[in-house]
Short mmCIF file of C-alpha atoms in Angstrom, two decimals:
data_model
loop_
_atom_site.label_atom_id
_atom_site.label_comp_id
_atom_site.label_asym_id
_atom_site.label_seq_id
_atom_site.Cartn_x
_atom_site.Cartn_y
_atom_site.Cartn_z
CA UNK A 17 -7.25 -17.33 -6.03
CA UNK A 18 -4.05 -14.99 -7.10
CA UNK A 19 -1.63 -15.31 -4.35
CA UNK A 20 2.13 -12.94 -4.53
CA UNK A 21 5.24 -14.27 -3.20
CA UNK A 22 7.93 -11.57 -2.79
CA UNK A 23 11.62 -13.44 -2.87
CA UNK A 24 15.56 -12.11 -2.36
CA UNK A 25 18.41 -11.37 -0.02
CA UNK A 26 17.73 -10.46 3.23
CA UNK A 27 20.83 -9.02 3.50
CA UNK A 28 22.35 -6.35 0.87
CA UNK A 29 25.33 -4.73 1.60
CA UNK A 30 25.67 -0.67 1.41
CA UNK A 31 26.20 0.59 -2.10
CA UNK A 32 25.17 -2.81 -3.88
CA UNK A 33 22.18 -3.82 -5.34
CA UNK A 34 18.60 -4.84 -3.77
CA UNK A 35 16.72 -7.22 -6.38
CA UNK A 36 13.73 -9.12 -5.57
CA UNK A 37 11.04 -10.49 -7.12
CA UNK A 38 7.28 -11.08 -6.78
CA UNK A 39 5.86 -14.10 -8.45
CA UNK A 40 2.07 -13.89 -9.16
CA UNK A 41 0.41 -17.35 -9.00
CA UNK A 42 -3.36 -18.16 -9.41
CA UNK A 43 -4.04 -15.82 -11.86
CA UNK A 44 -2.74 -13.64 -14.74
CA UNK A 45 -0.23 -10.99 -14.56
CA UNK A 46 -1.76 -8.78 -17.77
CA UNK A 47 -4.36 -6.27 -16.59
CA UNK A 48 -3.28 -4.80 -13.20
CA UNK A 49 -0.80 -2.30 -12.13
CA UNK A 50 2.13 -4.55 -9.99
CA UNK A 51 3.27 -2.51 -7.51
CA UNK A 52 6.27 -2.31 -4.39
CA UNK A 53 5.58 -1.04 -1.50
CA UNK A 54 8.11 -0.70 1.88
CA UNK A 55 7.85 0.35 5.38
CA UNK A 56 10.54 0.87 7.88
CA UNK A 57 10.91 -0.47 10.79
CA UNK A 58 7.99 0.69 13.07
CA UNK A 59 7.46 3.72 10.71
CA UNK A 60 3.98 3.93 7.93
CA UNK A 61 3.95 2.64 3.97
CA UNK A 62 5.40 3.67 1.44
CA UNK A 63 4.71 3.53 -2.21
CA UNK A 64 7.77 2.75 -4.60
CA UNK A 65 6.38 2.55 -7.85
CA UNK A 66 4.40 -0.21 -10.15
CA UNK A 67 4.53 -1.67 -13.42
CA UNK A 68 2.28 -2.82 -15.90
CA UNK A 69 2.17 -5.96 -17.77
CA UNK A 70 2.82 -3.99 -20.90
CA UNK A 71 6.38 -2.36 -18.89
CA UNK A 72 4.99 1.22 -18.52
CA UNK A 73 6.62 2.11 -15.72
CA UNK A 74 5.60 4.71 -13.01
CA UNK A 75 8.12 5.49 -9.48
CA UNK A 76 8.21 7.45 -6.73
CA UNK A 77 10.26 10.73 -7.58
CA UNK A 78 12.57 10.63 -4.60
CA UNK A 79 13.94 6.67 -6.05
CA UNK A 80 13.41 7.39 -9.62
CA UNK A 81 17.24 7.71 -10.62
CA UNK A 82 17.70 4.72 -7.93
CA UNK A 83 15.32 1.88 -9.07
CA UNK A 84 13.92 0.04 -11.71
CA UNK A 85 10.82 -2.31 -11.96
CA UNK A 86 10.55 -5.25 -14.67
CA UNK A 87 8.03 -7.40 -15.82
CA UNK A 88 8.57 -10.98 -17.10
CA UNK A 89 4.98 -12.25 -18.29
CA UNK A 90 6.19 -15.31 -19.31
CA UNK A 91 7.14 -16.28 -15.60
CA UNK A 92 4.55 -14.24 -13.94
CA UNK A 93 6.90 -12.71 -11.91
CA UNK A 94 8.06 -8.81 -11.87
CA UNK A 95 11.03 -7.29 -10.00
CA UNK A 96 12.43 -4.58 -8.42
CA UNK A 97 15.99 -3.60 -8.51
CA UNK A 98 17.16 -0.51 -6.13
CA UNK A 99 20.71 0.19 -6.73
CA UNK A 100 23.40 2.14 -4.42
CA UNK A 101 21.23 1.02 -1.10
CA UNK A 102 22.21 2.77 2.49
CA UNK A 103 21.00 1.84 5.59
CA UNK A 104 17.85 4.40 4.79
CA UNK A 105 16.87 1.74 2.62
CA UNK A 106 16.21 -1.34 5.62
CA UNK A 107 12.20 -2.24 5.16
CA UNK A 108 10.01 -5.02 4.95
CA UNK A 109 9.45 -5.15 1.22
CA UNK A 110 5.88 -6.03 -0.20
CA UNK A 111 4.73 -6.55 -3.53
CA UNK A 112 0.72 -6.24 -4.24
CA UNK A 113 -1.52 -5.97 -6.89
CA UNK A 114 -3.81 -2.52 -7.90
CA UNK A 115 -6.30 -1.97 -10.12
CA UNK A 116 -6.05 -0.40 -13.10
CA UNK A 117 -8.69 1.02 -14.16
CA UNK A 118 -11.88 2.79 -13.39
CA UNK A 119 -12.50 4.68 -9.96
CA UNK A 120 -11.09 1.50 -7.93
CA UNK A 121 -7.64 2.34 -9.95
CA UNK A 122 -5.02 2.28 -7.77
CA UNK A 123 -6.32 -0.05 -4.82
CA UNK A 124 -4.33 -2.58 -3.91
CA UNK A 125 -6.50 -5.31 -3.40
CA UNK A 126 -3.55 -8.27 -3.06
CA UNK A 127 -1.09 -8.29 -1.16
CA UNK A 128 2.66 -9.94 -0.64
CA UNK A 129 3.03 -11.11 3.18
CA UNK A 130 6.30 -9.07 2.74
CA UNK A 131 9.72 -9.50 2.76
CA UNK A 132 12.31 -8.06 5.03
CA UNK A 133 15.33 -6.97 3.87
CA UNK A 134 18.48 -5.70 6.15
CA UNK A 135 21.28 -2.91 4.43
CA UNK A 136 24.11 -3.56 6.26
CA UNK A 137 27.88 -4.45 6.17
CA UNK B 22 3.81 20.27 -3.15
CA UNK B 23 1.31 17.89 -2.63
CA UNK B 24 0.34 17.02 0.52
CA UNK B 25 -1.83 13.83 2.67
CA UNK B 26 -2.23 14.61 6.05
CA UNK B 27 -4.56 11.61 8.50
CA UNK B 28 -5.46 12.61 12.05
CA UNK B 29 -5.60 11.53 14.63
CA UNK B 30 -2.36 9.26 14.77
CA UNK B 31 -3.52 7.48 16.98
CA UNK B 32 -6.39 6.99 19.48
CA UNK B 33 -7.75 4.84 22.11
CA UNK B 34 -11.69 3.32 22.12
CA UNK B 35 -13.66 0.52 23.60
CA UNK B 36 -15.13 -2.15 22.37
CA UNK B 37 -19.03 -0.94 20.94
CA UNK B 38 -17.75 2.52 20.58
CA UNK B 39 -17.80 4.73 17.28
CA UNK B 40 -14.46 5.46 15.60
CA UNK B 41 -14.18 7.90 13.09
CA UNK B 42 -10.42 8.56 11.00
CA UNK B 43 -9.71 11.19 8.83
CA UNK B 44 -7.45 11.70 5.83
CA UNK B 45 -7.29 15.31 3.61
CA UNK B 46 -5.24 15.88 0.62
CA UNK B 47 -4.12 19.66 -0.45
CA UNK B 48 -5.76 19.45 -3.49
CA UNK B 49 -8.84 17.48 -5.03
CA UNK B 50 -8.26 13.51 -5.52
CA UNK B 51 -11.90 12.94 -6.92
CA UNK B 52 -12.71 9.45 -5.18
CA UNK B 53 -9.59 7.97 -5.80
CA UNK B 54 -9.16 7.36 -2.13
CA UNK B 55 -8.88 3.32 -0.45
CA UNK B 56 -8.60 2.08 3.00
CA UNK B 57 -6.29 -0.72 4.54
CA UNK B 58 -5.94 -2.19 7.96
CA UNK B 59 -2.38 -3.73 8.90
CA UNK B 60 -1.93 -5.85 11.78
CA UNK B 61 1.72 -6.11 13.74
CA UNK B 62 3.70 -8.10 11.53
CA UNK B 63 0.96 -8.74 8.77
CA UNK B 64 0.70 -7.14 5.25
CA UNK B 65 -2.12 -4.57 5.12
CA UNK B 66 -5.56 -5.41 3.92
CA UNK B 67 -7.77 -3.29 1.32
CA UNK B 68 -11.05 -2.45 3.28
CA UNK B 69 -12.54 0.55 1.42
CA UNK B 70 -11.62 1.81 -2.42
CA UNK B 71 -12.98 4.36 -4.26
CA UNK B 72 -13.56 6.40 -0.95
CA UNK B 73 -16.90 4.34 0.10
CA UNK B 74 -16.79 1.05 -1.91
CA UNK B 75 -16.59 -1.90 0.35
CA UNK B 76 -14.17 -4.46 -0.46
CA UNK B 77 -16.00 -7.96 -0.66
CA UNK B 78 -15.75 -9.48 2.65
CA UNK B 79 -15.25 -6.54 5.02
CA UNK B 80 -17.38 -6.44 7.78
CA UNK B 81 -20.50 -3.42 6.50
CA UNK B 82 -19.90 -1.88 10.31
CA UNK B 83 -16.43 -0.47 8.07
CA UNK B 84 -17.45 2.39 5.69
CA UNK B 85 -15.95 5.28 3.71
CA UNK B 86 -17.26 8.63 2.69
CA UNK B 87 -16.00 11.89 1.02
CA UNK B 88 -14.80 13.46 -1.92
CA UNK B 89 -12.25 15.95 -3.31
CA UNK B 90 -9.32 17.08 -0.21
CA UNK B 91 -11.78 15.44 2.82
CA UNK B 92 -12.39 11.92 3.35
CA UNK B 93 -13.57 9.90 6.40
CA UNK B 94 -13.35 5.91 7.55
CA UNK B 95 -16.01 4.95 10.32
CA UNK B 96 -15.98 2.22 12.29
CA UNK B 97 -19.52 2.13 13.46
CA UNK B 98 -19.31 -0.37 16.31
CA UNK B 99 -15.30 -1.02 17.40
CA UNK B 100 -15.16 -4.46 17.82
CA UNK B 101 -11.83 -6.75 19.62
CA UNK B 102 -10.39 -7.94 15.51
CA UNK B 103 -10.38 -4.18 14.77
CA UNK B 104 -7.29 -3.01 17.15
CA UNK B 105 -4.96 -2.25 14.38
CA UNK B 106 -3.80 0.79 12.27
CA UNK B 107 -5.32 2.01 9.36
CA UNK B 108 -3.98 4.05 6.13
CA UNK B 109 -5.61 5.96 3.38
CA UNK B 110 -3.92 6.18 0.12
CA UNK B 111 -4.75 8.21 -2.83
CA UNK B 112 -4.03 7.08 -6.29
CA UNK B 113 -4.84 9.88 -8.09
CA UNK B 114 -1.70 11.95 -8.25
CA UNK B 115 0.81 9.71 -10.94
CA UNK B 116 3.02 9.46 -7.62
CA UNK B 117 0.53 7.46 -5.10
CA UNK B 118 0.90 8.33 -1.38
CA UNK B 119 0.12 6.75 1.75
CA UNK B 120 -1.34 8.48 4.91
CA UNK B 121 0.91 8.88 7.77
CA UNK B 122 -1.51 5.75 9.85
CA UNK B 123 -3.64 5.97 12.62
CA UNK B 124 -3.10 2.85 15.29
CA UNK B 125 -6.27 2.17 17.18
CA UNK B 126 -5.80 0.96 21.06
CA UNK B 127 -7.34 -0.39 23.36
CA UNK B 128 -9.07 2.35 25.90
#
């Protein structure tokens, strides 16, 4: 059974760097589209952008010049980096898998439990 | 612009009753619609994909219809584990978006 772990700072101060990373166990990270998502504090989801296990590469417009997504197959693991972070950017951080291909592409069948993360000095 | 707009955003039901949520795009997404539940402090769970494909191991009183900008999630029998809120998300725009949530209460 594929299982994701998100891991990382809680804690990232403004203007530095948010990394984390989401390591995919129980399964093989080729096929799917590995994906971030956030949400605020008490606010709805948002979707940040996904990789594939070949690197293509697809983000959200408004954090395009702000983030970047990697993929390490030999670790199973892929990772989001979000540089210059404000306070804007506080949110429980989750990491899930979607399909990628057919009608079901996009769904995001497995999910991270999440991990918060705090911008603040 | 593109735009994903769910109603209501929020509403309140008792247990047996029908619940009906709705989520329309501004311009055609085909099928490439999916449902999730999320829980207070839980990730969110795929229930529907495809905009009426049952993910294995949702309860069948959870279904999806619709196609193109108008797309539906029923509940047909509201039952205590289903107090939650619920997105749609389409994924067929290369920038995937997320409805705004509706949170289901307890009438």
């Amino acid at each position: 059974q594929v299982q994701l772990q998100e891991s990382g700072p809680g804690l990232v101060k403004p203007s530095e760097t948010l990394s984390l990373t989401c390591t995919v166990s129980g399964g093989s990270i080729s096929t799917y589209y590995w994906t971030w998502i956030r949400q605020p504090p008490g606010k709805g989801l948002e979707w940040i952008g996904y990789i594939y296990y070949s690197g293509a590469t697809n983000y959200i417009p408004s954090l395009q010049s702000q983030i970047t997504i990697s993929v390490d197959t030999s670790k199973n693991q892929f990772s989001l980096h979000m540089r210059s972070v404000t306070a804007a950017d506080t949110a429980m951080y989750y990491c899930a898998r979607a399909h990628s291909t057919g009608y079901s592409l996009g769904a995001l069948d497995i999910w991270g439990h999440g991990t918060m993360v705090t911008v603040s000095s | 612009d593109f735009q994903m707009t769910q109603s209501p955003s929020s509403l309140s039901a008792s247990v047996g009753d029908r619940v009906t949520i709705s989520c329309r795009t501004s311009e055609s997404i085909s099928t490439y619609l999916s449902w999730y539940q999320q829980k207070p402090g839980k990730a969110p769970k795929l229930l529907v994909y495809a905009a009426s494909s049952l993910q294995s191991g949702v309860p069948s009183r959870f279904s999806g219809s619709g196609s193109g900008t108008d797309f539906t999630l029923t509940i047909s029998s509201l039952q205590p584990d289903d107090f939650a809120t619920y997105y749609c998300q389409q994924s067929y725009k290369s920038s995937w978006t997320f409805g705004q949530g509706t949170k289901v209460e307890i009438k």
